[in-house]
Coordinates of C-alpha atoms in Angstrom, one line a residue:
M95 CA 12.2 -8.2 27.4
P96 CA 13.9 -7.4 24.2
V97 CA 13.7 -10.0 21.4
P98 CA 17.2 -11.5 21.3
G99 CA 19.7 -12.0 18.6
P100 CA 21.6 -15.3 18.4
S101 CA 24.2 -16.3 20.9
P102 CA 27.7 -17.1 19.6
A103 CA 27.1 -20.5 18.0
Q104 CA 29.6 -23.2 18.1
S105 CA 30.4 -25.4 15.1
S106 CA 28.1 -28.2 16.2
L107 CA 24.8 -26.9 14.9
P108 CA 25.8 -26.1 11.3
A109 CA 27.4 -29.5 11.0
A110 CA 24.2 -31.1 12.2
A111 CA 22.2 -29.0 9.8
A112 CA 24.3 -30.3 7.0
R113 CA 23.5 -33.9 8.1
F114 CA 19.9 -33.1 8.7
G115 CA 17.7 -35.9 7.3
T116 CA 20.5 -38.5 7.2
H117 CA 20.3 -39.8 10.7
G118 CA 17.2 -41.9 11.7
H119 CA 33.2 -16.5 52.7
G120 CA 32.6 -10.4 55.9
R121 CA 29.9 -9.8 53.3
G122 CA 30.7 -8.7 49.9
T123 CA 28.9 -6.2 47.7
D124 CA 29.0 -8.3 44.6
A125 CA 25.5 -8.0 43.2
V126 CA 23.6 -8.4 40.1
T127 CA 22.7 -4.8 39.8
G128 CA 25.1 -1.9 40.3
G129 CA 25.1 -0.6 43.9
K130 CA 22.8 -3.2 45.3
P131 CA 23.9 -4.2 48.9
A132 CA 24.9 -7.7 49.7
L133 CA 22.4 -10.2 51.0
P134 CA 21.1 -9.7 54.5
T135 CA 22.7 -11.8 57.1
G136 CA 19.4 -12.7 58.8
P137 CA 16.8 -15.1 57.7
A138 CA 14.7 -12.6 55.6
L139 CA 13.7 -14.5 52.6
P140 CA 14.9 -13.7 49.1
F141 CA 11.6 -14.3 47.4
G142 CA 8.7 -12.1 46.7
P143 CA 8.1 -8.6 45.4
A144 CA 11.5 -7.3 46.5
A145 CA 13.2 -9.8 44.2
R146 CA 12.3 -7.8 41.1
P147 CA 13.9 -8.7 37.8
F148 CA 16.5 -6.6 36.0
H149 CA 17.3 -6.4 32.4
P150 CA 20.2 -4.0 32.0
V151 CA 21.0 -4.9 28.4
S152 CA 18.7 -3.8 25.6
A153 CA 19.4 -5.7 22.4
P154 CA 18.1 -4.4 19.1
A155 CA 15.1 -6.0 17.5
P156 CA 16.1 -8.9 15.2
A157 CA 16.1 -8.7 11.5
P158 CA 13.1 -10.5 10.0
V159 CA 13.6 -14.2 9.5
P160 CA 13.3 -15.1 5.8
E161 CA 9.8 -16.4 5.1
A162 CA 10.8 -19.1 2.8
L163 CA 12.7 -21.5 5.1
P164 CA 12.8 -25.1 4.1
V165 CA 10.5 -27.0 6.4
P166 CA 10.5 -30.7 5.6
G167 CA 7.0 -32.0 6.3
E168 CA 4.6 -30.4 8.8
G169 CA 6.3 -31.1 12.1
P170 CA 9.7 -31.7 13.7
G171 CA 11.6 -34.0 11.3
G172 CA 8.6 -34.1 8.9
D173 CA 8.9 -36.4 5.9
A174 CA 12.7 -36.0 5.8
V175 CA 12.9 -38.6 8.4
A176 CA 10.1 -40.7 7.0
E177 CA 11.5 -40.9 3.4
P178 CA 15.1 -42.1 3.1
A179 CA 15.4 -41.0 -0.6
R180 CA 14.6 -37.4 0.2
A181 CA 16.8 -37.6 3.2
T182 CA 19.8 -38.7 1.1
A183 CA 19.1 -35.9 -1.4
A184 CA 19.0 -33.4 1.5
A185 CA 22.3 -34.6 2.7
T186 CA 24.0 -34.1 -0.7
A187 CA 22.3 -30.9 -1.7
T188 CA 23.8 -27.5 -1.2
P189 CA 22.6 -26.1 2.2
N190 CA 19.9 -23.5 1.9
P191 CA 21.5 -20.1 2.6
A192 CA 18.7 -18.9 4.8
L193 CA 19.1 -22.0 7.0
E194 CA 22.8 -21.6 7.0
R195 CA 22.5 -18.0 8.2
I196 CA 20.2 -19.0 11.0
M197 CA 22.2 -22.0 12.1
R198 CA 25.7 -20.5 12.0
G199 CA 26.8 -17.9 14.5
P200 CA 29.8 -15.6 15.0
S201 CA 33.2 -17.0 15.8
G202 CA 34.1 -14.1 18.1
V203 CA 33.5 -14.2 21.8
G204 CA 30.6 -12.0 22.9
T205 CA 30.6 -9.8 19.9
E206 CA 28.2 -10.4 17.0
G207 CA 26.2 -12.8 19.2
L208 CA 23.9 -10.1 20.5
F209 CA 22.4 -9.5 17.1
F210 CA 20.2 -11.5 14.7
T211 CA 21.8 -10.3 11.5
P212 CA 23.7 -12.1 8.8
R213 CA 27.5 -12.0 8.9
Q214 CA 29.4 -9.9 6.4
A215 CA 31.4 -11.6 3.7
P216 CA 34.7 -13.0 5.0
S217 CA 36.6 -10.2 3.4
A218 CA 34.6 -7.5 5.0
A219 CA 35.2 -6.3 8.6
P220 CA 32.5 -7.6 10.9
P221 CA 30.0 -5.1 12.3
E222 CA 30.8 -3.8 15.9
P223 CA 27.6 -3.7 18.0
A224 CA 27.4 -0.8 20.4
T225 CA 26.3 -3.1 23.2
A226 CA 29.0 -5.7 22.7
P227 CA 31.8 -5.9 25.3
D228 CA 35.3 -5.0 24.2
V229 CA 37.0 -8.4 24.1
P230 CA 40.3 -9.5 22.6
A231 CA 40.6 -11.8 19.6
P232 CA 40.0 -15.4 20.7
R233 CA 43.0 -17.6 21.4
P234 CA 43.2 -21.4 21.0
A235 CA 42.0 -23.3 24.0
A236 CA 44.9 -24.5 26.1
G237 CA 45.5 -27.2 28.7
G238 CA 44.9 -30.9 28.8
R239 CA 44.0 -33.1 25.9
P240 CA 40.6 -34.4 24.7
I241 CA 39.7 -38.0 25.1
P242 CA 40.8 -39.8 21.9
G243 CA 37.8 -40.5 19.7
L244 CA 35.4 -38.3 21.8
Y245 CA 33.2 -36.3 19.5
H246 CA 33.4 -32.6 20.5
H247 CA 34.0 -29.1 19.2
P248 CA 37.0 -27.0 20.2
V249 CA 36.2 -23.5 21.6
P250 CA 38.2 -20.3 21.7
E251 CA 40.0 -19.6 24.9
P252 CA 37.6 -17.7 27.2
D253 CA 38.1 -14.0 27.5
P254 CA 40.8 -13.7 30.2
A255 CA 39.5 -10.4 31.6
R256 CA 36.1 -11.8 32.2
V257 CA 37.6 -15.0 33.6
E258 CA 39.7 -13.0 36.1
E259 CA 36.7 -10.8 37.2
V260 CA 34.3 -13.7 37.6
S261 CA 36.9 -15.7 39.5
R262 CA 37.5 -12.8 41.9
R263 CA 33.8 -12.1 42.5
I264 CA 32.8 -15.8 43.0
K265 CA 35.5 -16.4 45.5
R266 CA 34.4 -13.3 47.5
W267 CA 30.8 -14.5 47.4
A268 CA 31.8 -18.1 48.4
V269 CA 34.1 -17.0 51.2
D270 CA 32.6 -13.9 52.6
E271 CA 28.9 -13.9 51.7
V272 CA 27.8 -17.4 52.2
E273 CA 30.8 -19.1 53.9
A274 CA 30.5 -22.0 51.5
Y275 CA 33.8 -23.7 52.4
P276 CA 36.5 -23.5 55.1
P277 CA 40.0 -22.2 54.5
E278 CA 41.4 -25.7 54.1
W279 CA 39.3 -26.3 50.9
E280 CA 40.7 -23.1 49.2
D281 CA 43.0 -25.0 46.9
Q282 CA 40.1 -27.2 45.7
F283 CA 37.9 -24.2 45.1
D284 CA 40.7 -22.5 43.1
G285 CA 41.3 -25.8 41.2
F286 CA 37.7 -25.9 40.2
S287 CA 38.3 -23.0 37.9
V288 CA 34.7 -22.0 37.9
G289 CA 35.3 -18.6 36.3
R290 CA 36.9 -20.1 33.3
Y291 CA 34.2 -22.7 33.2
M292 CA 31.3 -20.3 33.1
V293 CA 32.9 -17.8 30.7
A294 CA 33.5 -20.6 28.3
C295 CA 29.9 -21.8 28.6
H296 CA 28.2 -18.4 28.3
P297 CA 30.3 -16.3 25.9
D298 CA 27.2 -14.2 24.9
A299 CA 26.5 -13.0 28.5
P300 CA 25.9 -9.3 28.1
T301 CA 27.7 -8.4 31.4
V302 CA 29.8 -10.0 34.1
D303 CA 26.7 -9.6 36.3
H304 CA 24.9 -12.0 34.0
L305 CA 27.8 -14.5 34.2
M306 CA 27.7 -14.3 37.9
I307 CA 24.1 -15.6 37.9
A308 CA 25.3 -18.9 36.4
T309 CA 28.5 -19.0 38.4
R310 CA 26.8 -18.8 41.8
L311 CA 24.3 -21.4 40.9
M312 CA 27.1 -23.7 39.7
V313 CA 29.1 -23.3 42.9
A314 CA 26.0 -23.8 45.0
E315 CA 25.1 -27.0 43.3
N316 CA 28.6 -28.3 43.8
V317 CA 28.5 -27.4 47.5
V318 CA 25.4 -29.4 47.9
D319 CA 26.9 -32.3 46.0
D320 CA 30.2 -32.3 47.9
C321 CA 28.7 -31.8 51.4
Y322 CA 25.6 -33.9 51.1
C323 CA 26.5 -36.6 48.6
E324 CA 30.2 -37.1 48.0
D325 CA 33.6 -35.6 48.7
H326 CA 33.3 -33.7 52.0
G327 CA 31.2 -35.6 54.4
G328 CA 28.5 -36.7 52.0
S329 CA 26.6 -40.0 52.5
P330 CA 23.7 -41.7 51.0
V331 CA 22.3 -42.3 54.5
G332 CA 19.6 -39.7 55.2
L333 CA 20.3 -37.9 52.0
G334 CA 16.6 -37.5 51.1
G335 CA 15.9 -35.4 54.2
R336 CA 18.9 -33.1 53.6
L337 CA 18.1 -32.6 50.0
L338 CA 14.5 -31.8 50.6
L339 CA 15.3 -29.1 53.2
A340 CA 18.0 -27.7 50.9
H341 CA 15.5 -27.6 48.0
T342 CA 13.3 -25.3 50.1
A343 CA 16.0 -22.7 49.6
L344 CA 15.1 -22.8 45.9
D345 CA 11.3 -23.4 46.3
P346 CA 10.2 -21.7 49.4
V347 CA 7.9 -23.2 52.1
H348 CA 4.5 -21.6 52.6
T349 CA 3.5 -22.5 56.1
T350 CA 1.9 -21.0 59.2
A351 CA 3.3 -17.9 60.9
E352 CA 4.2 -20.1 63.9
Y353 CA 6.7 -22.1 61.9
Q354 CA 7.7 -19.7 59.1
S355 CA 10.6 -18.1 61.0
E356 CA 12.0 -21.4 62.1
W357 CA 12.1 -22.6 58.5
A358 CA 13.6 -19.3 57.4
Q359 CA 16.3 -19.5 60.0
S360 CA 17.1 -23.1 58.9
L361 CA 18.2 -21.7 55.5
L362 CA 21.3 -20.3 57.2
S363 CA 22.2 -23.5 59.1
D364 CA 24.7 -25.0 56.7
A365 CA 26.8 -24.2 53.7
P366 CA 24.7 -25.9 51.1
R367 CA 21.5 -24.1 52.2
R368 CA 23.3 -20.8 52.5
S369 CA 24.7 -21.2 49.0
Y370 CA 21.4 -22.3 47.5
R371 CA 19.5 -19.5 49.2
S372 CA 21.9 -16.7 48.1
A373 CA 22.4 -18.0 44.5
M374 CA 18.7 -18.3 44.0
E375 CA 18.1 -14.8 45.3
Y376 CA 20.4 -13.3 42.7
F377 CA 18.9 -15.5 40.0
T378 CA 15.3 -14.6 40.7
R379 CA 16.2 -10.9 40.4
A380 CA 17.3 -11.5 36.9
A381 CA 14.9 -14.2 35.8
T382 CA 11.2 -14.0 34.9
P383 CA 8.8 -16.1 37.1
S384 CA 8.6 -18.6 34.3
Q385 CA 12.4 -19.0 34.1
A386 CA 12.7 -19.3 37.9
D387 CA 10.0 -22.0 37.9
R388 CA 11.7 -23.9 35.1
Y389 CA 15.0 -23.9 37.1
R390 CA 13.2 -25.2 40.3
H391 CA 11.8 -28.0 38.2
D392 CA 15.1 -28.9 36.8
M393 CA 16.7 -28.9 40.3
A394 CA 14.0 -31.2 41.5
R395 CA 15.0 -33.5 38.7
L396 CA 18.6 -33.3 39.7
H397 CA 17.8 -34.1 43.4
M398 CA 15.7 -37.1 42.3
G399 CA 18.7 -38.4 40.4
Y400 CA 20.9 -37.9 43.5
L401 CA 18.5 -40.0 45.5
A402 CA 18.4 -42.9 43.0
E403 CA 22.2 -43.1 43.0
A404 CA 22.2 -42.9 46.8
A405 CA 19.6 -45.8 47.0
W406 CA 21.8 -48.0 44.8
A407 CA 24.9 -47.2 47.0
E408 CA 23.0 -48.1 50.2
T409 CA 21.9 -51.4 48.7
K410 CA 25.2 -52.0 46.9
Y411 CA 23.2 -52.4 43.6
V412 CA 25.0 -52.1 40.3
P413 CA 22.2 -51.0 37.9
E414 CA 21.8 -52.2 34.4
V415 CA 23.3 -50.0 31.8
S416 CA 19.8 -48.8 30.7
E417 CA 18.9 -48.1 34.3
Y418 CA 22.2 -46.1 34.8
L419 CA 21.5 -44.0 31.7
A420 CA 18.0 -43.3 33.0
M421 CA 19.4 -42.1 36.3
R422 CA 21.9 -39.9 34.5
Q423 CA 19.1 -38.1 32.7
F424 CA 18.1 -36.7 36.1
N425 CA 21.4 -36.6 37.9
N426 CA 23.1 -34.5 35.2
F427 CA 24.0 -31.0 34.0
R428 CA 20.5 -30.1 32.8
P429 CA 19.9 -27.1 35.2
C430 CA 23.0 -25.4 33.8
P431 CA 22.2 -25.1 30.0
T432 CA 18.5 -24.6 30.6
I433 CA 19.2 -21.1 32.1
T434 CA 21.2 -20.0 29.1
D435 CA 18.5 -17.5 28.1
T436 CA 18.5 -15.8 31.6
V437 CA 22.3 -15.5 31.4
G438 CA 22.0 -14.2 27.9
G439 CA 19.6 -11.5 29.0
Y440 CA 16.5 -12.7 27.2
E441 CA 13.7 -15.2 27.7
L442 CA 12.6 -18.3 25.8
P443 CA 8.9 -18.2 26.5
A444 CA 7.4 -21.1 28.5
D445 CA 5.4 -22.5 25.6
L446 CA 8.5 -22.7 23.4
H447 CA 10.6 -24.2 26.1
A448 CA 7.9 -26.8 26.8
M449 CA 7.7 -28.1 23.3
P450 CA 8.5 -31.9 23.2
A451 CA 11.1 -31.3 20.6
M452 CA 12.8 -28.7 22.7
Q453 CA 12.6 -30.9 25.8
R454 CA 14.3 -33.7 23.8
V455 CA 17.1 -31.3 22.7
I456 CA 17.7 -30.2 26.3
A457 CA 17.6 -33.8 27.6
L458 CA 20.1 -35.0 25.0
A459 CA 22.4 -32.1 25.8
G460 CA 22.3 -32.9 29.5
N461 CA 22.8 -36.6 28.9
A462 CA 25.8 -36.1 26.5
T463 CA 27.6 -33.7 28.8
T464 CA 27.1 -35.9 31.8
I465 CA 28.6 -39.0 30.1
S466 CA 31.5 -36.7 29.1
N467 CA 31.9 -36.0 32.8
D468 CA 31.8 -39.7 33.6
L469 CA 34.7 -40.2 31.1
Y470 CA 36.9 -37.3 32.2
S471 CA 36.3 -38.1 35.9
Y472 CA 36.9 -41.8 35.5
T473 CA 40.4 -42.1 37.1
K474 CA 39.5 -39.5 39.8
E475 CA 36.5 -41.7 40.9
L476 CA 38.5 -44.9 40.8
D477 CA 40.8 -43.4 43.3
S478 CA 38.0 -42.5 45.7
P479 CA 36.9 -44.8 48.5
G480 CA 34.3 -47.5 47.7
L481 CA 32.6 -48.2 44.4
H482 CA 31.7 -45.1 42.5
L483 CA 29.3 -45.6 39.7
N484 CA 30.0 -44.2 36.3
L485 CA 29.2 -45.4 32.9
P486 CA 32.4 -47.4 32.1
V487 CA 32.2 -49.1 35.5
V488 CA 28.6 -50.1 35.0
I489 CA 29.2 -51.4 31.4
A490 CA 32.2 -53.5 32.6
A491 CA 30.2 -55.0 35.5
R492 CA 27.0 -55.7 33.5
E493 CA 28.3 -56.6 30.1
G494 CA 31.4 -58.5 31.1
L495 CA 33.9 -56.2 29.3
S496 CA 37.4 -55.3 30.3
D497 CA 37.9 -51.8 31.8
K498 CA 39.3 -50.6 28.5
E499 CA 36.6 -52.1 26.4
A500 CA 33.9 -50.6 28.7
Y501 CA 35.5 -47.2 28.6
L502 CA 35.7 -47.2 24.8
K503 CA 32.1 -48.3 24.6
A504 CA 31.1 -45.4 26.9
V505 CA 32.9 -43.1 24.4
E506 CA 30.7 -44.5 21.7
I507 CA 27.6 -43.9 23.7
H508 CA 28.6 -40.3 24.3
N509 CA 29.2 -39.8 20.6
D510 CA 25.8 -41.3 19.8
L511 CA 24.1 -38.9 22.3
M512 CA 26.0 -35.9 20.8
H513 CA 25.0 -36.8 17.3
A514 CA 21.4 -37.2 18.4
F515 CA 21.5 -33.8 20.2
E516 CA 22.8 -32.0 17.2
A517 CA 20.3 -33.7 14.8
A518 CA 17.4 -32.9 17.1
A519 CA 18.6 -29.2 17.5
A520 CA 19.0 -28.8 13.7
E521 CA 15.6 -30.3 13.1
L522 CA 13.9 -28.0 15.6
A523 CA 15.7 -25.0 14.2
V524 CA 14.3 -25.8 10.7
S525 CA 10.7 -26.6 11.8
C526 CA 10.4 -23.7 14.3
P527 CA 12.6 -20.8 13.1
D528 CA 11.6 -18.4 15.8
P529 CA 14.7 -16.3 16.6
R530 CA 14.3 -17.0 20.3
V531 CA 14.2 -20.7 19.6
V532 CA 17.3 -20.5 17.4
R533 CA 19.2 -18.4 19.9
F534 CA 18.4 -20.8 22.7
L535 CA 19.5 -23.8 20.7
R536 CA 22.7 -22.0 19.9
G537 CA 23.2 -21.2 23.6
V538 CA 22.7 -24.8 24.6
A539 CA 25.2 -26.0 21.9
V540 CA 27.7 -23.4 23.1
W541 CA 27.2 -24.6 26.7
V542 CA 27.8 -28.2 25.7
D543 CA 31.1 -27.3 24.0
G544 CA 32.2 -25.0 26.8
N545 CA 31.5 -27.8 29.3
H546 CA 33.7 -30.2 27.3
Y547 CA 36.5 -27.5 27.1
W548 CA 36.5 -27.1 30.9
H549 CA 36.7 -30.9 31.5
Q550 CA 39.5 -31.3 28.9
S551 CA 41.5 -28.3 30.2
N552 CA 41.1 -28.9 34.0
T553 CA 44.1 -31.0 34.7
Y554 CA 43.9 -30.1 38.4
R555 CA 40.8 -32.3 38.6
Y556 CA 41.0 -34.7 35.8
S557 CA 43.5 -37.1 34.1
L558 CA 42.8 -39.7 31.4
P559 CA 43.2 -43.5 31.8
D560 CA 46.1 -45.2 29.9
F561 CA 43.9 -46.9 27.3
W562 CA 45.6 -45.6 24.1

């Protein structure tokens, strides 16, 4: 795989770097590679040698990272965290230009982000990479309003041409290829605006094919959530068995010949399993074995979180706030930003992904975006039957606060998680300035900001409570 350049960074990481040290449904032909036929209609499995990876985009080698990067101490955080005096000095000092160059990224959508090179001076015209897609100048994001007081970073309006093409392809996949939903759900599928969502979250994707990797997985996850857990026939009763069998569409069963065909046929038995199976087949063609295994692990985490929430629903238990936050670290968005390198056409090697500091960054990103979802979906969930757990509801019940007080406290918790995410990302970028680490951190930060943009702008799904 080519060594990547940085993805288009959002404003969050440079700001954190400046603070560093101061905070203790017929079959379609939509495929990942040109001319590849659609998935077979029979139970032939999408795993194995035939699922070979593709890497259609070849990015240039990065410019060398400056050797003299400031690394406080000898590990993540070093003595900048341990010594307040030095931390205060770091906060007031002029940022190091080398760190600034690594931490900041291009403001364009999908242009300079394919290269690890410094920007030109503001007065000079930015370089035009040969492999960058031809995109229009970014427009301000439109639709909805952000939650007052919620810490977030605005993003440019996603490239409309890509949004249109991803939206067209994903609907064809969902309707014709995997039959993910019946015709009566079409308005809800359109209202989900998944094309706009994924283009906002992955502006550095080299091609629409790369964007489709993330888009199919996102739709498949939501089909499972809706049909097994919540909106469309979902129930906590018997959820474990349904989820386990669906998970085998991601992590295949290795059994005896007598039972292998029965299992393979089961993967076509309902919309969630058809969706998982197909989306995973496309993903494994693009991903390395390490990236695919990483995703399976994160999906197992997600399913474990589903089961915890279902157990509480069955027993009518309202968890403590700390228990709820622990559950939300598993039942959250983590599988989505963790594939940002696959969607970007490169790989963060397993040893770098497994670093405790990187795991902390990914966990905090997932936690912050999930609490943002709790806040934007608050009124939608209050209107649904029964008690639907979200952070404001749990705070109100467990800490005796009014609905408004609990909601505003949940906003504060979100903000604390965002600041912790940004500080941890900046710290890791300083202590481990490998270009692949820095690009991955940028990709996660861009995903966080794109995720907020989609929630804010999706007025079909979300409205804010009248607390201001």
